[in-house]
mmCIF file of C-alpha atoms in Angstrom:
data_model
loop_
_atom_site.group_PDB
_atom_site.id
_atom_site.type_symbol
_atom_site.label_atom_id
_atom_site.label_comp_id
_atom_site.label_asym_id
_atom_site.label_seq_id
_atom_site.Cartn_x
_atom_site.Cartn_y
_atom_site.Cartn_z
ATOM 1 C CA UNK A 1 0.161 0.054 0.010
ATOM 2 C CA UNK A 2 1.498 3.304 -0.996
ATOM 3 C CA UNK A 3 -0.054 5.299 1.887
ATOM 4 C CA UNK A 4 2.219 3.113 4.024
ATOM 5 C CA UNK A 5 5.242 5.202 2.948
ATOM 6 C CA UNK A 6 3.400 8.203 3.093
ATOM 7 C CA UNK A 7 4.831 11.279 5.195
ATOM 8 C CA UNK A 8 1.922 12.365 6.419
ATOM 9 C CA UNK A 9 0.400 9.005 7.310
ATOM 10 C CA UNK A 10 3.376 8.557 9.662
ATOM 11 C CA UNK A 11 3.260 11.822 10.867
ATOM 12 C CA UNK A 12 -0.483 11.666 12.066
ATOM 13 C CA UNK A 13 0.284 8.042 13.547
ATOM 14 C CA UNK A 14 3.503 9.374 15.474
ATOM 15 C CA UNK A 15 1.267 12.732 16.591
ATOM 16 C CA UNK A 16 -1.813 11.099 17.837
ATOM 17 C CA UNK A 17 -4.132 12.422 14.651
ATOM 18 C CA UNK A 18 -6.877 10.018 13.428
ATOM 19 C CA UNK A 19 -6.159 10.838 10.001
ATOM 20 C CA UNK A 20 -3.270 12.529 7.942
ATOM 21 C CA UNK A 21 -6.194 14.825 6.814
ATOM 22 C CA UNK A 22 -5.766 16.516 10.094
ATOM 23 C CA UNK A 23 -2.627 18.241 8.586
ATOM 24 C CA UNK A 24 -4.895 19.698 5.774
ATOM 25 C CA UNK A 25 -6.887 21.793 8.019
ATOM 26 C CA UNK A 26 -3.640 22.863 9.910
ATOM 27 C CA UNK A 27 -2.028 24.274 6.929
ATOM 28 C CA UNK A 28 -5.438 25.917 5.624
ATOM 29 C CA UNK A 29 -6.331 27.378 8.837
ATOM 30 C CA UNK A 30 -2.201 28.835 8.981
ATOM 31 C CA UNK A 31 -2.750 30.342 5.886
ATOM 32 C CA UNK A 32 -6.518 31.576 5.896
ATOM 33 C CA UNK A 33 -7.425 31.665 9.819
ATOM 34 C CA UNK A 34 -10.559 29.875 9.492
ATOM 35 C CA UNK A 35 -11.271 28.705 13.103
ATOM 36 C CA UNK A 36 -9.951 30.927 16.072
ATOM 37 C CA UNK A 37 -10.455 30.503 19.431
ATOM 38 C CA UNK A 38 -14.089 30.216 21.365
ATOM 39 C CA UNK A 39 -15.368 29.666 17.986
ATOM 40 C CA UNK A 40 -17.991 27.046 16.971
ATOM 41 C CA UNK A 41 -17.317 24.586 14.415
ATOM 42 C CA UNK A 42 -19.870 22.448 12.207
ATOM 43 C CA UNK A 43 -17.628 19.523 11.006
ATOM 44 C CA UNK A 44 -19.412 17.580 8.257
ATOM 45 C CA UNK A 45 -18.349 14.158 7.423
ATOM 46 C CA UNK A 46 -16.194 14.160 10.326
ATOM 47 C CA UNK A 47 -15.173 10.622 10.716
ATOM 48 C CA UNK A 48 -12.463 9.357 11.851
ATOM 49 C CA UNK A 49 -12.389 12.934 13.293
ATOM 50 C CA UNK A 50 -8.910 14.413 12.585
ATOM 51 C CA UNK A 51 -10.316 17.817 11.480
ATOM 52 C CA UNK A 52 -12.275 17.569 14.790
ATOM 53 C CA UNK A 53 -9.416 17.027 16.751
ATOM 54 C CA UNK A 54 -7.156 20.090 15.158
ATOM 55 C CA UNK A 55 -10.682 22.032 15.455
ATOM 56 C CA UNK A 56 -10.429 21.404 19.180
ATOM 57 C CA UNK A 57 -6.622 22.065 19.259
ATOM 58 C CA UNK A 58 -7.334 25.367 18.032
ATOM 59 C CA UNK A 59 -9.909 26.044 20.830
ATOM 60 C CA UNK A 60 -13.121 25.888 19.304
ATOM 61 C CA UNK A 61 -16.115 23.888 20.451
ATOM 62 C CA UNK A 62 -17.169 21.163 17.705
ATOM 63 C CA UNK A 63 -20.229 19.554 16.591
ATOM 64 C CA UNK A 64 -19.513 16.795 14.266
ATOM 65 C CA UNK A 65 -21.751 15.140 11.819
ATOM 66 C CA UNK A 66 -20.909 11.593 9.914
ATOM 67 C CA UNK A 67 -22.890 8.724 8.406
ATOM 68 C CA UNK A 68 -20.319 6.393 10.266
ATOM 69 C CA UNK A 69 -19.427 6.049 13.839
ATOM 70 C CA UNK A 70 -16.912 8.165 15.409
ATOM 71 C CA UNK A 71 -14.466 7.600 18.754
ATOM 72 C CA UNK A 72 -15.134 10.245 21.115
ATOM 73 C CA UNK A 73 -13.087 13.489 21.429
ATOM 74 C CA UNK A 74 -13.249 15.592 24.022
ATOM 75 C CA UNK A 75 -14.706 19.070 22.890
ATOM 76 C CA UNK A 76 -16.671 17.077 20.538
ATOM 77 C CA UNK A 77 -20.313 16.474 20.287
ATOM 78 C CA UNK A 78 -20.799 13.905 17.655
ATOM 79 C CA UNK A 79 -24.055 13.373 15.830
ATOM 80 C CA UNK A 80 -24.454 10.148 13.847
ATOM 81 C CA UNK A 81 -26.454 11.513 10.737
ATOM 82 C CA UNK A 82 -26.749 11.897 6.584
ATOM 83 C CA UNK A 83 -25.647 15.734 5.790
ATOM 84 C CA UNK A 84 -28.644 15.356 2.936
ATOM 85 C CA UNK A 85 -30.952 14.455 5.307
ATOM 86 C CA UNK A 86 -33.780 17.052 7.039
ATOM 87 C CA UNK A 87 -33.761 14.894 10.345
ATOM 88 C CA UNK A 88 -29.722 16.053 10.414
ATOM 89 C CA UNK A 89 -30.272 19.252 10.447
ATOM 90 C CA UNK A 90 -32.811 18.973 13.202
ATOM 91 C CA UNK A 91 -30.338 17.328 15.323
ATOM 92 C CA UNK A 92 -27.361 19.880 14.719
ATOM 93 C CA UNK A 93 -30.642 22.445 15.657
ATOM 94 C CA UNK A 94 -31.058 21.112 18.970
ATOM 95 C CA UNK A 95 -27.537 21.763 19.795
ATOM 96 C CA UNK A 96 -26.699 24.747 18.125
ATOM 97 C CA UNK A 97 -28.446 26.944 15.320
ATOM 98 C CA UNK A 98 -25.620 29.226 14.488
ATOM 99 C CA UNK A 99 -21.955 28.673 14.040
ATOM 100 C CA UNK A 100 -18.681 30.398 13.155
ATOM 101 C CA UNK A 101 -17.558 27.821 10.889
ATOM 102 C CA UNK A 102 -18.476 24.737 8.412
ATOM 103 C CA UNK A 103 -16.007 22.647 7.574
ATOM 104 C CA UNK A 104 -16.555 19.374 5.184
ATOM 105 C CA UNK A 105 -13.653 17.055 4.140
ATOM 106 C CA UNK A 106 -16.121 14.416 3.433
ATOM 107 C CA UNK A 107 -15.415 12.013 0.386
ATOM 108 C CA UNK A 108 -18.028 9.857 -1.599
ATOM 109 C CA UNK A 109 -17.339 6.247 -1.944
ATOM 110 C CA UNK A 110 -14.761 6.219 -4.685
ATOM 111 C CA UNK A 111 -15.776 4.194 -7.252
ATOM 112 C CA UNK A 112 -12.601 4.702 -9.331
ATOM 113 C CA UNK A 113 -14.966 5.789 -12.520
ATOM 114 C CA UNK A 114 -13.775 9.588 -12.812
ATOM 115 C CA UNK A 115 -16.645 11.493 -13.964
ATOM 116 C CA UNK A 116 -19.081 9.525 -11.357
ATOM 117 C CA UNK A 117 -16.536 10.226 -8.466
ATOM 118 C CA UNK A 118 -16.621 13.929 -9.797
ATOM 119 C CA UNK A 119 -20.455 13.966 -9.617
ATOM 120 C CA UNK A 120 -20.910 12.383 -6.049
ATOM 121 C CA UNK A 121 -18.405 14.706 -4.784
ATOM 122 C CA UNK A 122 -20.342 17.699 -6.192
ATOM 123 C CA UNK A 123 -23.425 16.717 -4.604
ATOM 124 C CA UNK A 124 -21.759 15.796 -0.977
ATOM 125 C CA UNK A 125 -20.132 19.279 -1.533
ATOM 126 C CA UNK A 126 -23.527 21.418 -2.333
ATOM 127 C CA UNK A 127 -25.505 19.264 0.618
ATOM 128 C CA UNK A 128 -22.613 20.639 2.759
ATOM 129 C CA UNK A 129 -23.168 24.394 1.682
ATOM 130 C CA UNK A 130 -26.727 23.638 2.012
ATOM 131 C CA UNK A 131 -26.271 23.281 5.630
ATOM 132 C CA UNK A 132 -23.749 26.291 5.734
ATOM 133 C CA UNK A 133 -26.324 28.499 4.498
ATOM 134 C CA UNK A 134 -28.471 27.536 7.067
ATOM 135 C CA UNK A 135 -26.041 27.685 9.908
ATOM 136 C CA UNK A 136 -23.210 30.418 9.383
ATOM 137 C CA UNK A 137 -23.345 33.312 11.422
ATOM 138 C CA UNK A 138 -22.842 36.190 9.090
ATOM 139 C CA UNK A 139 -19.225 36.611 8.783
ATOM 140 C CA UNK A 140 -18.543 32.597 8.872
ATOM 141 C CA UNK A 141 -16.448 30.942 7.114
ATOM 142 C CA UNK A 142 -16.525 27.687 5.425
ATOM 143 C CA UNK A 143 -14.451 25.061 3.759
ATOM 144 C CA UNK A 144 -15.280 22.306 1.686
ATOM 145 C CA UNK A 145 -13.460 19.576 -0.184
ATOM 146 C CA UNK A 146 -14.099 19.134 -3.919
ATOM 147 C CA UNK A 147 -12.831 17.034 -6.808
ATOM 148 C CA UNK A 148 -11.931 18.645 -9.766
ATOM 149 C CA UNK A 149 -13.767 18.178 -13.255
ATOM 150 C CA UNK A 150 -16.429 19.464 -15.417
ATOM 151 C CA UNK A 151 -18.898 20.845 -12.934
ATOM 152 C CA UNK A 152 -16.154 22.451 -10.706
ATOM 153 C CA UNK A 153 -16.316 25.908 -11.981
ATOM 154 C CA UNK A 154 -20.147 26.205 -11.642
ATOM 155 C CA UNK A 155 -20.390 24.889 -8.403
ATOM 156 C CA UNK A 156 -17.553 27.046 -7.121
ATOM 157 C CA UNK A 157 -19.449 30.345 -8.812
ATOM 158 C CA UNK A 158 -22.294 29.602 -7.048
ATOM 159 C CA UNK A 159 -20.471 29.253 -3.415
ATOM 160 C CA UNK A 160 -18.349 32.578 -4.246
ATOM 161 C CA UNK A 161 -21.494 34.520 -4.122
ATOM 162 C CA UNK A 162 -22.273 33.921 -0.534
ATOM 163 C CA UNK A 163 -18.803 35.359 0.799
ATOM 164 C CA UNK A 164 -16.443 38.181 0.901
ATOM 165 C CA UNK A 165 -13.318 36.146 0.255
ATOM 166 C CA UNK A 166 -13.098 33.146 -1.777
ATOM 167 C CA UNK A 167 -10.342 30.887 -3.399
ATOM 168 C CA UNK A 168 -9.479 27.410 -4.275
ATOM 169 C CA UNK A 169 -6.513 26.495 -2.273
ATOM 170 C CA UNK A 170 -4.571 22.700 -2.423
ATOM 171 C CA UNK A 171 -2.960 22.246 0.904
ATOM 172 C CA UNK A 172 0.627 20.952 0.883
ATOM 173 C CA UNK A 173 -0.715 17.884 2.644
ATOM 174 C CA UNK A 174 -3.073 16.739 -0.082
ATOM 175 C CA UNK A 175 -1.411 13.964 -2.120
ATOM 176 C CA UNK A 176 0.072 15.117 -5.238
ATOM 177 C CA UNK A 177 -1.840 12.644 -7.242
ATOM 178 C CA UNK A 178 -5.387 13.869 -5.603
ATOM 179 C CA UNK A 179 -7.795 15.218 -7.757
ATOM 180 C CA UNK A 180 -8.932 17.309 -4.498
ATOM 181 C CA UNK A 181 -8.876 20.882 -4.146
ATOM 182 C CA UNK A 182 -10.581 23.068 -1.306
ATOM 183 C CA UNK A 183 -13.420 26.063 -1.833
ATOM 184 C CA UNK A 184 -12.066 28.499 1.362
ATOM 185 C CA UNK A 185 -15.211 31.093 1.817
ATOM 186 C CA UNK A 186 -14.827 33.644 4.644
ATOM 187 C CA UNK A 187 -17.233 36.269 5.349
ATOM 188 C CA UNK A 188 -20.472 34.646 4.680
ATOM 189 C CA UNK A 189 -23.261 37.343 3.711
ATOM 190 C CA UNK A 190 -25.975 36.038 5.564
ATOM 191 C CA UNK A 191 -29.283 36.052 3.762
ATOM 192 C CA UNK A 192 -28.719 38.511 1.574
ATOM 193 C CA UNK A 193 -29.499 38.166 -2.085
ATOM 194 C CA UNK A 194 -26.391 36.531 -3.739
ATOM 195 C CA UNK A 195 -24.488 39.259 -5.515
ATOM 196 C CA UNK A 196 -23.797 38.482 -9.701
ATOM 197 C CA UNK A 197 -20.083 37.566 -10.735
#
């Protein structure tokens, strides 16, 4: 398995992170200051919990959501649920109705068919964005993983309308061969009518 030779895989093992993905959020946060101490963070597609661990380290209170179970992390409230379902939103609402940050590092189940994987990734990202629109405080921040492909430009164009600062970014911890890229949105505009590009 190539990943066994992976620098970030071993670093995560050594430093007690649940996944190599923890370093992606560390790098994103160092560059863009997404999470600050005292923030309330909603981590979608959170299992096994690497991003939640980092958010707690940064001083945030975290609500984590995933279809898969997740071992407890101090400072994290976990909801087992599907981010595309209304009942999951209801469960989130019971804990908190507004967050400073919404994160989503979720990947679809990879089929190996490029177009299908890209499409499924876009659907997941749009589901995460629907939750962000509902739960982000005005001025809040949003980070979501996307797979590059035919629909990327259109989806990103829609996301961009809602944020003052917007950028696509591939952190150094992303694998070189990976098609993933992250949309970084800061300064969410709340309920305003999205402005035209």
